[in-house]
PDB file of C-alpha atoms and ligand atoms in Angstrom:
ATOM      1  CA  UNK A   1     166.696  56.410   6.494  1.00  0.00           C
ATOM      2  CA  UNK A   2     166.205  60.066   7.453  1.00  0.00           C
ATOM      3  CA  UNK A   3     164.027  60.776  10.783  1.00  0.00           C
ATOM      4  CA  UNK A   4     163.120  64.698  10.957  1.00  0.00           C
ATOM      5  CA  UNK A   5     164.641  66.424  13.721  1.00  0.00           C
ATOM      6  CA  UNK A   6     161.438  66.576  15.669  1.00  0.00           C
ATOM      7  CA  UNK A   7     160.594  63.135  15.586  1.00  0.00           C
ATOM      8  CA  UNK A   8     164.267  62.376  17.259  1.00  0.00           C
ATOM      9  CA  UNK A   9     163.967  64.281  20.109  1.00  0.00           C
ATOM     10  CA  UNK A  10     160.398  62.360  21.003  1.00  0.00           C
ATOM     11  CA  UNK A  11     161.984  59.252  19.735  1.00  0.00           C
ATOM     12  CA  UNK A  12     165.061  59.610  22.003  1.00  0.00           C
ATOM     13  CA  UNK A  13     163.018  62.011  24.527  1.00  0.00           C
ATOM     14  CA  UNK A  14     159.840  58.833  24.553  1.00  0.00           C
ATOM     15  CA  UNK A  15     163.451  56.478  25.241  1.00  0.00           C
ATOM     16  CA  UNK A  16     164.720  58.211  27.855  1.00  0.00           C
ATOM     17  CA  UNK A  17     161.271  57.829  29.709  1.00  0.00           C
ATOM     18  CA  UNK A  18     161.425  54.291  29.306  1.00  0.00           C
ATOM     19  CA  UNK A  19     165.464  53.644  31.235  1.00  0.00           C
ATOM     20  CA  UNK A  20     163.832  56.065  34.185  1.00  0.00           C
ATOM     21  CA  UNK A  21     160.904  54.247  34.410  1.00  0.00           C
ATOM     22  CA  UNK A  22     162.635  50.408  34.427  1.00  0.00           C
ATOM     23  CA  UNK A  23     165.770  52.656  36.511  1.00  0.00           C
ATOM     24  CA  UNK A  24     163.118  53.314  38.715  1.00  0.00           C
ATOM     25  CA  UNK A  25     161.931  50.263  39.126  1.00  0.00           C
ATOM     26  CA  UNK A  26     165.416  48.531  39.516  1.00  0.00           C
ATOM     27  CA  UNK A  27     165.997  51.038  42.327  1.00  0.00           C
ATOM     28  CA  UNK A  28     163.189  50.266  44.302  1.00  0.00           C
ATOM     29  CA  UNK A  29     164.415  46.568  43.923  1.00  0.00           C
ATOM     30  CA  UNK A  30     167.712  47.217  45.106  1.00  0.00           C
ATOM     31  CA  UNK A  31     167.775  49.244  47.365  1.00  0.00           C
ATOM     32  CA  UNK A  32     163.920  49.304  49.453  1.00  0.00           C
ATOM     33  CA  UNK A  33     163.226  45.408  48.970  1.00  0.00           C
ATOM     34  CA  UNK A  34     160.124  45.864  47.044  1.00  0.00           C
ATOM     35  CA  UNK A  35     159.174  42.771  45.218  1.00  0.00           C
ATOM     36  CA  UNK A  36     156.357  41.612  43.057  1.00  0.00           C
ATOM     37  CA  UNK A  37     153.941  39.089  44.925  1.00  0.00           C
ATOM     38  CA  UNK A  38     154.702  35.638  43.513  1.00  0.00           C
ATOM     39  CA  UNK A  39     153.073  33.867  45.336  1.00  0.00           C
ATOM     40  CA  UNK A  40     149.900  32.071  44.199  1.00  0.00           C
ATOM     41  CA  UNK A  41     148.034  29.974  45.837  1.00  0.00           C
ATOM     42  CA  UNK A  42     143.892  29.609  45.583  1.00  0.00           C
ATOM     43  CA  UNK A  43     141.178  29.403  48.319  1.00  0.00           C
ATOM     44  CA  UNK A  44     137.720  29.110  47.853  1.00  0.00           C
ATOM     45  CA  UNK A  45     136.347  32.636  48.180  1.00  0.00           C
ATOM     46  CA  UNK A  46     132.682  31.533  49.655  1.00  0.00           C
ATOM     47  CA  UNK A  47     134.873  29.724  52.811  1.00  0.00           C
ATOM     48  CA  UNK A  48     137.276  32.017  53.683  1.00  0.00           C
ATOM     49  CA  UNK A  49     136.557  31.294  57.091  1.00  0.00           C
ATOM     50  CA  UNK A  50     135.715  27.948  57.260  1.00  0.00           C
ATOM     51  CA  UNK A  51     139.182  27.097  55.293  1.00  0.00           C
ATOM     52  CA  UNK A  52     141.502  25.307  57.674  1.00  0.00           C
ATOM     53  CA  UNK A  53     144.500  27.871  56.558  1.00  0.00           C
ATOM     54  CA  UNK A  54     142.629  30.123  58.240  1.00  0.00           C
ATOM     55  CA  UNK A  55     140.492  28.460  60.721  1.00  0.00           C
ATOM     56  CA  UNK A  56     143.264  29.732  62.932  1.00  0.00           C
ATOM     57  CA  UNK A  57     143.888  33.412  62.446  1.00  0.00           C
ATOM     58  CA  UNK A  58     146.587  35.786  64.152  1.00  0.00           C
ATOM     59  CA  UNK A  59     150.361  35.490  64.662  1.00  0.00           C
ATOM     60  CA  UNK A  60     152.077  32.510  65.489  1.00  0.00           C
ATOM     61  CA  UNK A  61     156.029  31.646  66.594  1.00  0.00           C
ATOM     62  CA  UNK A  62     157.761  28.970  64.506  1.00  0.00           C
ATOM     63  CA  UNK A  63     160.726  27.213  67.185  1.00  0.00           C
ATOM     64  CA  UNK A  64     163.104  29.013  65.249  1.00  0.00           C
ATOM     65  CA  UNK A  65     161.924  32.573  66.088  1.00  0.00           C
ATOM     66  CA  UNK A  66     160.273  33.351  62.501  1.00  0.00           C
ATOM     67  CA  UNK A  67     156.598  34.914  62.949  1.00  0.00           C
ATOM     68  CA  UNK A  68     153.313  33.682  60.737  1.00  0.00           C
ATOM     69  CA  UNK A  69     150.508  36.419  60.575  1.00  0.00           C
ATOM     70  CA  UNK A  70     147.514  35.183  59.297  1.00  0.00           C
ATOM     71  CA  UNK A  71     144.893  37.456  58.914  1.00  0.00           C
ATOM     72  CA  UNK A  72     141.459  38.050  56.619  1.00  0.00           C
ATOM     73  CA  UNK A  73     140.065  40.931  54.932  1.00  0.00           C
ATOM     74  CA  UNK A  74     136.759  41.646  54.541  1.00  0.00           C
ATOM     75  CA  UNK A  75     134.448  45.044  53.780  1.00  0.00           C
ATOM     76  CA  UNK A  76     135.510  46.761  56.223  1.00  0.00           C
ATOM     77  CA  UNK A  77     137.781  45.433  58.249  1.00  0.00           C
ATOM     78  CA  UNK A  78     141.108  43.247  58.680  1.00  0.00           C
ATOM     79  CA  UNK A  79     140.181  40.001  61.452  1.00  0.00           C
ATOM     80  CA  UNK A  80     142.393  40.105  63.883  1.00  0.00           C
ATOM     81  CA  UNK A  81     142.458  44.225  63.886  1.00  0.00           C
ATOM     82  CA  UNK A  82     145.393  44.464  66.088  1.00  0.00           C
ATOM     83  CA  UNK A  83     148.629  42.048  65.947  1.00  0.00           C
ATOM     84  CA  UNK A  84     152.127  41.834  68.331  1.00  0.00           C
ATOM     85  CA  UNK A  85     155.058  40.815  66.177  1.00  0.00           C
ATOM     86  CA  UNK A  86     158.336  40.792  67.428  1.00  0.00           C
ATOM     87  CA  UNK A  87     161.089  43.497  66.143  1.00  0.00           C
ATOM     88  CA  UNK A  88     163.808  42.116  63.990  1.00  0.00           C
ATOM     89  CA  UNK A  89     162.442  38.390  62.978  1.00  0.00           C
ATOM     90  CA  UNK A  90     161.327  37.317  59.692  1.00  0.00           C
ATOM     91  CA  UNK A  91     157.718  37.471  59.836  1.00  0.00           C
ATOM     92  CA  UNK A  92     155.575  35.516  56.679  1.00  0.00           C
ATOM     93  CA  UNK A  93     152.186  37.521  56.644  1.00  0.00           C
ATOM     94  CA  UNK A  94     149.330  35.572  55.232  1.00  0.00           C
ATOM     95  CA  UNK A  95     145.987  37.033  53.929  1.00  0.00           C
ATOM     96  CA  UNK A  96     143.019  36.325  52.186  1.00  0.00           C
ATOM     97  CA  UNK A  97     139.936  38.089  51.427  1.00  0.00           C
ATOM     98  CA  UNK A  98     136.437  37.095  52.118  1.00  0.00           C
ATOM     99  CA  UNK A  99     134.747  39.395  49.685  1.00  0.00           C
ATOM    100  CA  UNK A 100     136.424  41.987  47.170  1.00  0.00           C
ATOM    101  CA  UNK A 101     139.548  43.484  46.428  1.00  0.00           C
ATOM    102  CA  UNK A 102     141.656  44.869  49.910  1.00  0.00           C
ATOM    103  CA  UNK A 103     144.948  46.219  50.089  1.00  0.00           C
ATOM    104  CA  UNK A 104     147.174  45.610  52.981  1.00  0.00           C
ATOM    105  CA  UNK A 105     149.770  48.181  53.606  1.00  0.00           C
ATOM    106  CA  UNK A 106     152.072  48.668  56.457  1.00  0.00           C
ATOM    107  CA  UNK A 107     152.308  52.217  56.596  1.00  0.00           C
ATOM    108  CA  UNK A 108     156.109  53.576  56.568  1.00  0.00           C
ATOM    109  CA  UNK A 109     157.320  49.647  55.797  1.00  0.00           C
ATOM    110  CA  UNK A 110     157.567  47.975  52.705  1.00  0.00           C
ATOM    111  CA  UNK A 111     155.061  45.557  53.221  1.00  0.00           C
ATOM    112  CA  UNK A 112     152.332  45.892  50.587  1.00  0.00           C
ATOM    113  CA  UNK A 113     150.427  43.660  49.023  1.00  0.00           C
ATOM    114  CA  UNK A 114     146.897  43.745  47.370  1.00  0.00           C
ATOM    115  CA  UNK A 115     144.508  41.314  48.570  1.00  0.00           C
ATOM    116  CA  UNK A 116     142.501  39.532  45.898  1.00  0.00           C
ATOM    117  CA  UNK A 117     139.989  36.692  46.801  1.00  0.00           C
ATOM    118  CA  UNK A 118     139.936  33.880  45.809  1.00  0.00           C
ATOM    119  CA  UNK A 119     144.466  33.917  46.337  1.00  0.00           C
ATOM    120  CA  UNK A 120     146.115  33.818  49.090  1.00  0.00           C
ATOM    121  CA  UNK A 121     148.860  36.822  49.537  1.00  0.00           C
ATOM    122  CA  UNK A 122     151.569  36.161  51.123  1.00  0.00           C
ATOM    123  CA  UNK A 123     155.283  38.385  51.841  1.00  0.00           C
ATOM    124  CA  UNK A 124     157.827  38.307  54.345  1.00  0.00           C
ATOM    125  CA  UNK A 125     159.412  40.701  55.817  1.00  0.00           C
ATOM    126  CA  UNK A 126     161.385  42.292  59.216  1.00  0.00           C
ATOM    127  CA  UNK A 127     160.870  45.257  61.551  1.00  0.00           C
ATOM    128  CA  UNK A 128     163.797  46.920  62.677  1.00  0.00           C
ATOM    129  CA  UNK A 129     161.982  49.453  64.312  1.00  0.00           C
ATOM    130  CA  UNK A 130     159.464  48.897  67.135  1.00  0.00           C
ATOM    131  CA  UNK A 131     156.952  50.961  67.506  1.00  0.00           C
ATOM    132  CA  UNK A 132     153.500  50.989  66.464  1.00  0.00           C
ATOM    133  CA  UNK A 133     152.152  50.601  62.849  1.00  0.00           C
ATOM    134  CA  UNK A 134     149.323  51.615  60.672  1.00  0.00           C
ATOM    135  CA  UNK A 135     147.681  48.745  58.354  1.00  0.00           C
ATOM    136  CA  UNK A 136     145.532  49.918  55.742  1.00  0.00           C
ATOM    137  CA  UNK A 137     143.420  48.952  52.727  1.00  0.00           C
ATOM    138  CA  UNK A 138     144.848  50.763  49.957  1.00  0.00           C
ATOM    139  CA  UNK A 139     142.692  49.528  47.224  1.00  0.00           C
ATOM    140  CA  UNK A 140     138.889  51.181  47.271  1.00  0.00           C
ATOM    141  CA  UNK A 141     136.828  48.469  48.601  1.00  0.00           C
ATOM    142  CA  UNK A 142     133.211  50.568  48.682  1.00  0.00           C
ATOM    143  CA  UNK A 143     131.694  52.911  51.021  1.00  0.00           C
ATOM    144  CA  UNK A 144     133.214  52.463  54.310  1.00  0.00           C
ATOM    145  CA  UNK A 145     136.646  51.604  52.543  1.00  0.00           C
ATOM    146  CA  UNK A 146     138.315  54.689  54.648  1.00  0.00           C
ATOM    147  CA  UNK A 147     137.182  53.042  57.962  1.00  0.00           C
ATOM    148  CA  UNK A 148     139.345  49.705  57.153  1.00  0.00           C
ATOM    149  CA  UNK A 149     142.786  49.815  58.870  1.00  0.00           C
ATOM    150  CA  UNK A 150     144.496  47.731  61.593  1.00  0.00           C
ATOM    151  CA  UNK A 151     147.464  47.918  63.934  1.00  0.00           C
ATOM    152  CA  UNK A 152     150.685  46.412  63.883  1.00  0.00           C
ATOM    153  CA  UNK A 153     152.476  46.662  67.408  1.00  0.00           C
ATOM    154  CA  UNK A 154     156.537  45.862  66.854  1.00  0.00           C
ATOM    155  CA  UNK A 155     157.820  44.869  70.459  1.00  0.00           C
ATOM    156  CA  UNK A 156     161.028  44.305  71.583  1.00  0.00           C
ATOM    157  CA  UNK A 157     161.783  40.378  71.771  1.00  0.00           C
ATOM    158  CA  UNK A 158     160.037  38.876  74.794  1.00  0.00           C
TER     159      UNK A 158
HETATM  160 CU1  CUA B   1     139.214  47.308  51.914  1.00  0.00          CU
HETATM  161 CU2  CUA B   1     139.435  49.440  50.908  1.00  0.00          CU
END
């Protein structure tokens, strides 16, 4: 079958794109632990906070040293707005929202995760560094979106 010259190169040039794009993705895999969310689980949206998940909200120490963060997100604000986690233990953050679409970033970390209600998000990851962190909504959320952050405090083990 002939192909004309100039249809090669964007055949081959439109192929290339594609390996660096799924490259790309495999490298973020690898080597910076970014992962899909696969975890689904449903709440009902209207009582978010009634919802015995998350009657309870804030971090909590499992006997064996791994951390649960539970926390809701709602226009325009994350509830609790400030959480202590300890540095270097597997901590399972847990979030719902009680309105629209959040985002929940850890700013310099790879946690990440969109909030959607209706689902529960959930991730778990370790600090290595202690220090304090940003937590932001990274999905627009409506006018006082840009006011909607938190704080993560890392602390040595106590
Ligand atoms: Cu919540 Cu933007």
């Amino acid at each position: 079958m002939h192909v004309d010259l100039y249809e090669r190169i964007w055949l081959w040039g439109a192929g290339a794109i594609i390996v660096l794009f799924l490259g790309a993705i495999a490298f973020a895999t690898v080597s910076q632990g970014r992962l899909p969310p696969s975890h689904v689980e449903t709440i009902d949206p209207r009582n978010t906070f009634g919802d015995e998940r998350f009657a309870t909200r804030g971090v909590t120490v499992n006997p064996d040293g791994s951390v649960a963060v539970t926390m809701i997100a709602m226009m325009f604000a994350f509830q609790p707005n400030e959480i202590r986690v300890p540095v270097n233990a597997p901590v399972t953050f847990r979030i719902t929202s009680a309105d629209v679409v959040h985002g929940f970033q850890i700013v310099g970390t790879n946690g990440n995760t969109m909030v959607v209600p209706g689902y529960v998000s959930q991730f778990t990851t370790t600090f290595d560094t202690p220090g304090e962190y940003l937590i932001t909504c990274n999905e627009y959320c409506g006018l006082g979106h840009h006011n909607m952050f938190a704080t993560l405090i890392v602390e040595e083990g106590a």
